[in-house]
Coordinates of C-alpha atoms in Angstrom, one line a residue:
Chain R
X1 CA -22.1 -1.6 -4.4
X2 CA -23.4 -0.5 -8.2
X3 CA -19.9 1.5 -8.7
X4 CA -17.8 -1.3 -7.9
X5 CA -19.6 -4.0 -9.8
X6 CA -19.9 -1.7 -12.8
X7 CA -16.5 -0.8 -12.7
X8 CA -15.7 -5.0 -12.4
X9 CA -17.9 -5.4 -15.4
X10 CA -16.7 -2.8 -17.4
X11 CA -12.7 -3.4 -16.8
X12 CA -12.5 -6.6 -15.1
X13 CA -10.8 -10.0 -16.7
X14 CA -11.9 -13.3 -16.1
X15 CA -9.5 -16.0 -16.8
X16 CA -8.7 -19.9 -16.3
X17 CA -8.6 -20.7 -13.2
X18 CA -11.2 -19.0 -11.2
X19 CA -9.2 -16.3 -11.5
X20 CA -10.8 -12.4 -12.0
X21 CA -8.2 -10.0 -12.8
X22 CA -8.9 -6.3 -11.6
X23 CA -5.2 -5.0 -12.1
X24 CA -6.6 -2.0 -14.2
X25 CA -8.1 -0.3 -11.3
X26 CA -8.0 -2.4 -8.0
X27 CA -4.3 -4.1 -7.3
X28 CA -1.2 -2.9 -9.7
X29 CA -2.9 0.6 -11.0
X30 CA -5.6 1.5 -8.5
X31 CA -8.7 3.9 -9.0
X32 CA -8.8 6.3 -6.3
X33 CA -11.9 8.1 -7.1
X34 CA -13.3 4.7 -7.1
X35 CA -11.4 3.9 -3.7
X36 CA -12.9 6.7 -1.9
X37 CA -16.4 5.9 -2.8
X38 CA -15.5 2.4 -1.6
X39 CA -14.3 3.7 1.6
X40 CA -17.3 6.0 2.3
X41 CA -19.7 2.8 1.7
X42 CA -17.7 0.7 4.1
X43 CA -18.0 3.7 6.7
X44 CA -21.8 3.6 6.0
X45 CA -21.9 0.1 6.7
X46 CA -19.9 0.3 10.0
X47 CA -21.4 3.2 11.3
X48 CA -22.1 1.7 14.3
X49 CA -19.3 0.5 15.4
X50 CA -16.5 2.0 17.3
X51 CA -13.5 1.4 15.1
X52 CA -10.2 2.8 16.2
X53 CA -7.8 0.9 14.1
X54 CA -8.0 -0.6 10.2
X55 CA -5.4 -3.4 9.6
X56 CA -4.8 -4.3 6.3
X57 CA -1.9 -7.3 4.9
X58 CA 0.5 -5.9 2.0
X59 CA 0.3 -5.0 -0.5
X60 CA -3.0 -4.7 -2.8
X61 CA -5.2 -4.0 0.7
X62 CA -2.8 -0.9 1.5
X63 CA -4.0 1.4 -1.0
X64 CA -7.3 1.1 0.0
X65 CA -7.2 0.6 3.3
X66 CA -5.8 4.4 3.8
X67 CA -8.2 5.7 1.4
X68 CA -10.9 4.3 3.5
X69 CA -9.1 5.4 6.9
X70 CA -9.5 8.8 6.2
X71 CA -13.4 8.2 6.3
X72 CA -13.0 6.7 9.7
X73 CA -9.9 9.2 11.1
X74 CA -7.9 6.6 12.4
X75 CA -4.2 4.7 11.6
X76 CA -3.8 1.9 9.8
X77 CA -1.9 -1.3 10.6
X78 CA -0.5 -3.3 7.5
X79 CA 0.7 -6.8 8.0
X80 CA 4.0 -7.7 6.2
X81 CA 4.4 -10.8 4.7
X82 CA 8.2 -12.3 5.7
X83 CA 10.2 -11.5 8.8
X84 CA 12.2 -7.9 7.6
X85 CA 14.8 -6.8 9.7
X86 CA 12.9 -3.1 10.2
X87 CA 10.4 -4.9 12.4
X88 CA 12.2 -5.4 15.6
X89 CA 10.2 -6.2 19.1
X90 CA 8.1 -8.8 19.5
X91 CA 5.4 -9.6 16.6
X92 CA 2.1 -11.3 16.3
X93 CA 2.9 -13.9 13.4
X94 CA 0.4 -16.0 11.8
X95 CA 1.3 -18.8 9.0
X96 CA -0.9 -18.3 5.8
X97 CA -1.0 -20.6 2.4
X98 CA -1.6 -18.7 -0.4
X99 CA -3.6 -19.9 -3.3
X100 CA -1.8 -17.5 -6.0
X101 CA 1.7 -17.6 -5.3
X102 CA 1.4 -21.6 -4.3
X103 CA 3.5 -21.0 -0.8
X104 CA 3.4 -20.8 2.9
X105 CA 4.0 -17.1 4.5
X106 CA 4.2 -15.6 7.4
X107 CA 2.6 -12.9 8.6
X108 CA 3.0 -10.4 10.7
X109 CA 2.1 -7.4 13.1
X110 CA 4.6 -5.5 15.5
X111 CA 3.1 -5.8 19.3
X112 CA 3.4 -1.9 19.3
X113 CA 0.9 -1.7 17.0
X114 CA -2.2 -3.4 18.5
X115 CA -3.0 -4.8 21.5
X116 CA -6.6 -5.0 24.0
X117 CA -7.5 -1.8 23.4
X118 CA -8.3 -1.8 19.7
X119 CA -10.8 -1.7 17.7
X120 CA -10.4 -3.3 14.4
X121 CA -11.8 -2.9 11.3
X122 CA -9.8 -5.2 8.9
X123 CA -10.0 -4.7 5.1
X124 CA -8.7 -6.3 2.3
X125 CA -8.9 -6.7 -1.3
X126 CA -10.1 -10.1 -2.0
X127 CA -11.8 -12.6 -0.3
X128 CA -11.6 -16.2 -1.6
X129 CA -10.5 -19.4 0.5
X130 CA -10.0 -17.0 3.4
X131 CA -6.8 -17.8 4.4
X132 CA -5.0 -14.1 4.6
X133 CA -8.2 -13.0 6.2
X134 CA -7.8 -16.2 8.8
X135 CA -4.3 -15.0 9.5
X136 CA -5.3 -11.3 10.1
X137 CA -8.1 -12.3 12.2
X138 CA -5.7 -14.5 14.1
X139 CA -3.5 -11.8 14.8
X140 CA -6.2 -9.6 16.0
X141 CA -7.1 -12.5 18.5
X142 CA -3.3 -12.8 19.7
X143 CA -3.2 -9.0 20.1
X144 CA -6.4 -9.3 22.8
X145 CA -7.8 -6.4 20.3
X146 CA -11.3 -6.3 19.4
X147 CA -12.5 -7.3 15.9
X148 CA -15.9 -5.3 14.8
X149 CA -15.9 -6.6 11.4
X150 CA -14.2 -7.2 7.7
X151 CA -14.6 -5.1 4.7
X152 CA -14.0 -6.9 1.7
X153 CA -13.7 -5.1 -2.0
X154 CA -15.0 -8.4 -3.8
X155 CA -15.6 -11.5 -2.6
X156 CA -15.5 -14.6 -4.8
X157 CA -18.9 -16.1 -3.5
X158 CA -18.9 -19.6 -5.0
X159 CA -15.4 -20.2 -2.6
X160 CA -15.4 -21.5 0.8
X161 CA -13.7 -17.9 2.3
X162 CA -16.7 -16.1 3.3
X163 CA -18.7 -18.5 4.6
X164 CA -15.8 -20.1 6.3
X165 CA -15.4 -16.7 8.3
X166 CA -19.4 -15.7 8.7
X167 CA -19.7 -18.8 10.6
X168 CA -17.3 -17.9 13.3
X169 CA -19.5 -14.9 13.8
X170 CA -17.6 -12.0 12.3
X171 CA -19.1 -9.7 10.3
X172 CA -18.4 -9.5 6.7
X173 CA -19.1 -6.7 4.7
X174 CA -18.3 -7.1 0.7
X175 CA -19.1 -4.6 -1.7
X176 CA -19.2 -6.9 -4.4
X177 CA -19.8 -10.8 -4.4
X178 CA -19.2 -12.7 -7.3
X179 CA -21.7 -15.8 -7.9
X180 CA -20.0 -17.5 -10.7
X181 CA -17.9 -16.2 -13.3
X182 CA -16.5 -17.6 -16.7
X183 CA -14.2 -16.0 -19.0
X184 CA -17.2 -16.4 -22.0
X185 CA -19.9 -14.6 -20.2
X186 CA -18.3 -12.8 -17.4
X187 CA -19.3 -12.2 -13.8
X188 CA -22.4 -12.2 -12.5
X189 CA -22.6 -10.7 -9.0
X190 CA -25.1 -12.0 -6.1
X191 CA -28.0 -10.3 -5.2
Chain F
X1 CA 8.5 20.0 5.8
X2 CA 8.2 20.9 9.6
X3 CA 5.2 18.8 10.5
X4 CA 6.9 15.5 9.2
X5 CA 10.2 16.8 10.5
X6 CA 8.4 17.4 14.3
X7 CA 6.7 13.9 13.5
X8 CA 10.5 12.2 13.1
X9 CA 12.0 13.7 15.9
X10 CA 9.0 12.5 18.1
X11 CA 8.2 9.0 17.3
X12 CA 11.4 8.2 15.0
X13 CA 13.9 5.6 16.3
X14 CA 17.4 5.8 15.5
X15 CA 19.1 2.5 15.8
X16 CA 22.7 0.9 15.1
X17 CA 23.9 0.9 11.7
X18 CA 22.3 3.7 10.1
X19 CA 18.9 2.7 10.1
X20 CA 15.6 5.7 11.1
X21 CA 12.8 3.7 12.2
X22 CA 9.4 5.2 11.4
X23 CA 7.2 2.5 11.7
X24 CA 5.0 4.2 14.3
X25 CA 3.7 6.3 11.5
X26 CA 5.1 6.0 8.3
X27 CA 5.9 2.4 7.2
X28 CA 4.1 -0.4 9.5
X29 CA 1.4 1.9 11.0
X30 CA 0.3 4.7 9.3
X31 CA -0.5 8.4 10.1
X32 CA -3.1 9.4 7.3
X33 CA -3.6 12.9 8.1
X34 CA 0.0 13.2 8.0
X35 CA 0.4 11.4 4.7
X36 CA -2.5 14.1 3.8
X37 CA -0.1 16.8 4.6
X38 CA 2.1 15.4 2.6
X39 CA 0.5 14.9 -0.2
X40 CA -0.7 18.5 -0.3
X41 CA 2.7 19.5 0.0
X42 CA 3.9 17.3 -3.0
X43 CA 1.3 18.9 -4.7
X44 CA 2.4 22.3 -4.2
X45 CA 5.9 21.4 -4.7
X46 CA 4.7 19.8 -7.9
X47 CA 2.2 22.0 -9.1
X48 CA 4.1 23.3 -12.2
X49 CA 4.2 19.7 -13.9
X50 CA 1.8 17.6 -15.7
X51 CA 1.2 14.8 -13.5
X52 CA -1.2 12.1 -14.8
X53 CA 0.2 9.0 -13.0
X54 CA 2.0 8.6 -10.1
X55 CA 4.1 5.5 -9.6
X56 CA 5.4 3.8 -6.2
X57 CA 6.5 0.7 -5.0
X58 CA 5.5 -1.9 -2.7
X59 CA 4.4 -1.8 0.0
X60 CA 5.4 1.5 2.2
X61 CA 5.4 3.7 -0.6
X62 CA 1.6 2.7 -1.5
X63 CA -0.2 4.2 1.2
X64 CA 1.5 7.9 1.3
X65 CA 1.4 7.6 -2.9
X66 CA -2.5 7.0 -2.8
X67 CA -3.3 9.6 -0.5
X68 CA -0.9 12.0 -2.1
X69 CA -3.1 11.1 -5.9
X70 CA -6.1 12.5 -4.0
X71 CA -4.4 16.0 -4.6
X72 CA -3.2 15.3 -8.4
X73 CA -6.5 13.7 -9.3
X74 CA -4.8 11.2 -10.9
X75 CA -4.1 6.7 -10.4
X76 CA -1.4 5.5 -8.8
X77 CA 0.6 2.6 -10.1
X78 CA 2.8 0.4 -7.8
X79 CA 5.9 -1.7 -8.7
X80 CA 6.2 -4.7 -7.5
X81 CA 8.8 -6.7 -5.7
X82 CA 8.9 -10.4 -7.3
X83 CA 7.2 -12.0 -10.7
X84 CA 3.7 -12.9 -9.5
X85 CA 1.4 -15.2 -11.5
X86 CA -1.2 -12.6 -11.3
X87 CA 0.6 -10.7 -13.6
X88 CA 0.1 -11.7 -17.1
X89 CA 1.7 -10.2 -20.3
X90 CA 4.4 -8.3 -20.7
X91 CA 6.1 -6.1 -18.2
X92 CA 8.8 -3.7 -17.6
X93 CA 11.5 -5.0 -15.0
X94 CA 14.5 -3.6 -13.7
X95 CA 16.4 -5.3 -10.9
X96 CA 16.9 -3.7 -7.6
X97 CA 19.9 -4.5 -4.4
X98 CA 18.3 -4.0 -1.3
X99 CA 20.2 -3.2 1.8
X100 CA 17.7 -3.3 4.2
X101 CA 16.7 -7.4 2.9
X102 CA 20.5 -7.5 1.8
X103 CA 19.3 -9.1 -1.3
X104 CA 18.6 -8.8 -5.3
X105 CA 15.1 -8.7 -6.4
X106 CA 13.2 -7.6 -9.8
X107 CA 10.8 -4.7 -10.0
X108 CA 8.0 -5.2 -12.2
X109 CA 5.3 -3.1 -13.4
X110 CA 2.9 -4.1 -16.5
X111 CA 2.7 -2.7 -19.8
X112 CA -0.2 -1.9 -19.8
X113 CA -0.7 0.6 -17.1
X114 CA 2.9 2.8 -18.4
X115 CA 3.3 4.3 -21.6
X116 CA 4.9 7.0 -24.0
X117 CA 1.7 9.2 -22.7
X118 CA 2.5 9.2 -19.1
X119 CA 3.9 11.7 -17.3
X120 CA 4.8 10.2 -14.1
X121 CA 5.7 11.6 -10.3
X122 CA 7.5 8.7 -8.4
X123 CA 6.5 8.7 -4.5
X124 CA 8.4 6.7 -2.1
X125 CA 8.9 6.5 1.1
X126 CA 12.7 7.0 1.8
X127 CA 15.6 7.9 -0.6
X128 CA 19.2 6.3 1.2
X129 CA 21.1 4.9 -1.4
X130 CA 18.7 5.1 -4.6
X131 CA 19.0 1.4 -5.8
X132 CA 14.9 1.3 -5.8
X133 CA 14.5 4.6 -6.9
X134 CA 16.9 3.8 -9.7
X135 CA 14.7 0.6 -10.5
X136 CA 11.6 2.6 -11.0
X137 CA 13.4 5.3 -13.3
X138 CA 14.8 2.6 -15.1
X139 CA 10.9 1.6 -15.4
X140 CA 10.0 4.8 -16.7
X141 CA 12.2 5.1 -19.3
X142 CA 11.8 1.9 -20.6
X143 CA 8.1 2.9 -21.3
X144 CA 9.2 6.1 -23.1
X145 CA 6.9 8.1 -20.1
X146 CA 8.2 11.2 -19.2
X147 CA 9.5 11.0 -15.6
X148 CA 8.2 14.8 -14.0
X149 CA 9.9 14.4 -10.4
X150 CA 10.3 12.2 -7.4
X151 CA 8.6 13.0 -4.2
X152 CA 9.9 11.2 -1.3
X153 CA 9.3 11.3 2.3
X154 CA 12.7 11.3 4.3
X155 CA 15.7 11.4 2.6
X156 CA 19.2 9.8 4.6
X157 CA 21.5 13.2 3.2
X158 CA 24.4 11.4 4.2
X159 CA 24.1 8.3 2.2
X160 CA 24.6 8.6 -1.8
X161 CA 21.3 8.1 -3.5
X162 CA 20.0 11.8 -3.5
X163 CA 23.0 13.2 -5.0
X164 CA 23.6 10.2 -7.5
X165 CA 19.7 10.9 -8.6
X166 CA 20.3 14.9 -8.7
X167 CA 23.3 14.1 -10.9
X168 CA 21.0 12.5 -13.5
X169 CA 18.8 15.7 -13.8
X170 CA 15.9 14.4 -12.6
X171 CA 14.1 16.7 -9.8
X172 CA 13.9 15.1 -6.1
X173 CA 11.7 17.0 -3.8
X174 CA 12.5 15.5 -0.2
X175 CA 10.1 16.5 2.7
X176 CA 12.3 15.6 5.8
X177 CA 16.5 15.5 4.7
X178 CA 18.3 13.8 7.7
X179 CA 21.9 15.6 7.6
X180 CA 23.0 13.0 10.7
X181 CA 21.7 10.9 13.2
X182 CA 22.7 9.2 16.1
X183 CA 21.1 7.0 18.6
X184 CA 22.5 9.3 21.5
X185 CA 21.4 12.7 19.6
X186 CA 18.8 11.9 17.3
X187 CA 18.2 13.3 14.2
X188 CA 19.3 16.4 12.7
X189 CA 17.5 18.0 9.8
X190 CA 19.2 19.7 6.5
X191 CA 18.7 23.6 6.4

């Protein structure tokens, strides 16, 4: 998606690490002219699927998650990240390592929320080693829901994530995959 | 605001010890053409002020925030809850008690994305006892922005934070005021 790699090129950070900071626009202050825009392209590219459900994982895939909900007129499920006391009932939980924050989590999804009925468009933010998105996609499976594909804002192509998930036949859909990056000249985007 | 106030008294749950669950629309699932309504009404509540940034916190206040910027044309910003190594340079913290996690916890937001230029609406899901609402006032000042209101969703009239807010002058514009609530009554709206 032009907008969305523009916008990466214009505003984004690369920095040591493998690490592509977007915080201007995408996860701590978030565009939401850009948002929309990214949410109408992922309804183009799930037209034909019957989605009645986006889940999303706190907190960077909220924001656009509901912008993107309103092109598909339906709720939106995040997961939470820790066992809160608000979330009573029984809850889908899966463990997830993150990369960033160097830790194990759980996550997790109230039973009330999602279960054989549903439809699920998942979105998120970021797609790297995969993990959240293993963890979502787990929780989908535990909830007997269907899963009709991922929408990913930008996907760090030269990690293991995406084609760790492509190859157990879900479908992927990134608006922007990064090939390689560096912080001297940038990111360059696949395709 | 009826709709929200219908919305409660349908799918809200009051439980033991004080505590409205909404997760059916508001906080773990979410109802986006409510959080439409909303936000229109924020607007009109709102539309006498200068609004060019409106600033929430993670991660129920982010959903019904970016929806409402739709209707102020403007980005959101959201605090959040713990240092993150994502987050380079300098920041504004403030430190926040929560009830509901019965714990202390800094709220961060970078420099960069709050200054002496802003004129910031806060949007939050619930107003009880003010402690987070305090943190991101605290926030605001610190970056010499001019703080233009608070918008929040369902305000607990019988606990302090509203009136310990009001007190500091600062304009609170609460969709859904619960007067009391019981588990064997339910909820009963202010005026």
């Amino acid at each position: 998606m032009k907008l969305l790699e523009d916008k990466i090129r214009k505003d984004g950070v690369v920095k040591d690490g493998g690490v592509l900071k977007v915080d201007g626009f995408l996860n701590h202050q978030m565009d939401i002219e850009l948002f929309d825009e990214m949410g109408k392209e992922w309804k183009r590219l799930f037209a034909d699927v019957p989605v009645n459900k986006i889940l999303t994982i706190e907190a960077s895939g909220i924001g656009m998650a509901c912008i993107a909900a309103q092109h598909f007129h339906v709720p939106v499920v995040f997961a939470k990240k820790a066992q809160s006391l608000n979330i009573d009932g029984e809850v889908y939980t899966a463990k997830v390592e993150s990369f960033t924050h160097g830790r194990v989590y759980d996550v997790i999804v109230s039973k009330k929320f999602l279960g054989p009925e549903d439809h699920v468009l998942i979105i998120d933010d970021f797609l790297a080693n995969g993990k959240a998105l293993e963890g979502l996609i787990q929780i989908v499976e535990s909830a007997g829901a269907t899963l009709e594909g991922v929408g990913i804002a930008i996907e760090k192509g030269f990690q293991p994530g995406g084609e760790l998930i492509r190859s157990k036949g879900v479908r992927v859909e990134s608006l922007a995959v990064v090939e390689s990056m560096d912080a001297e000249n940038g990111v360059r985007f696949r395709g």
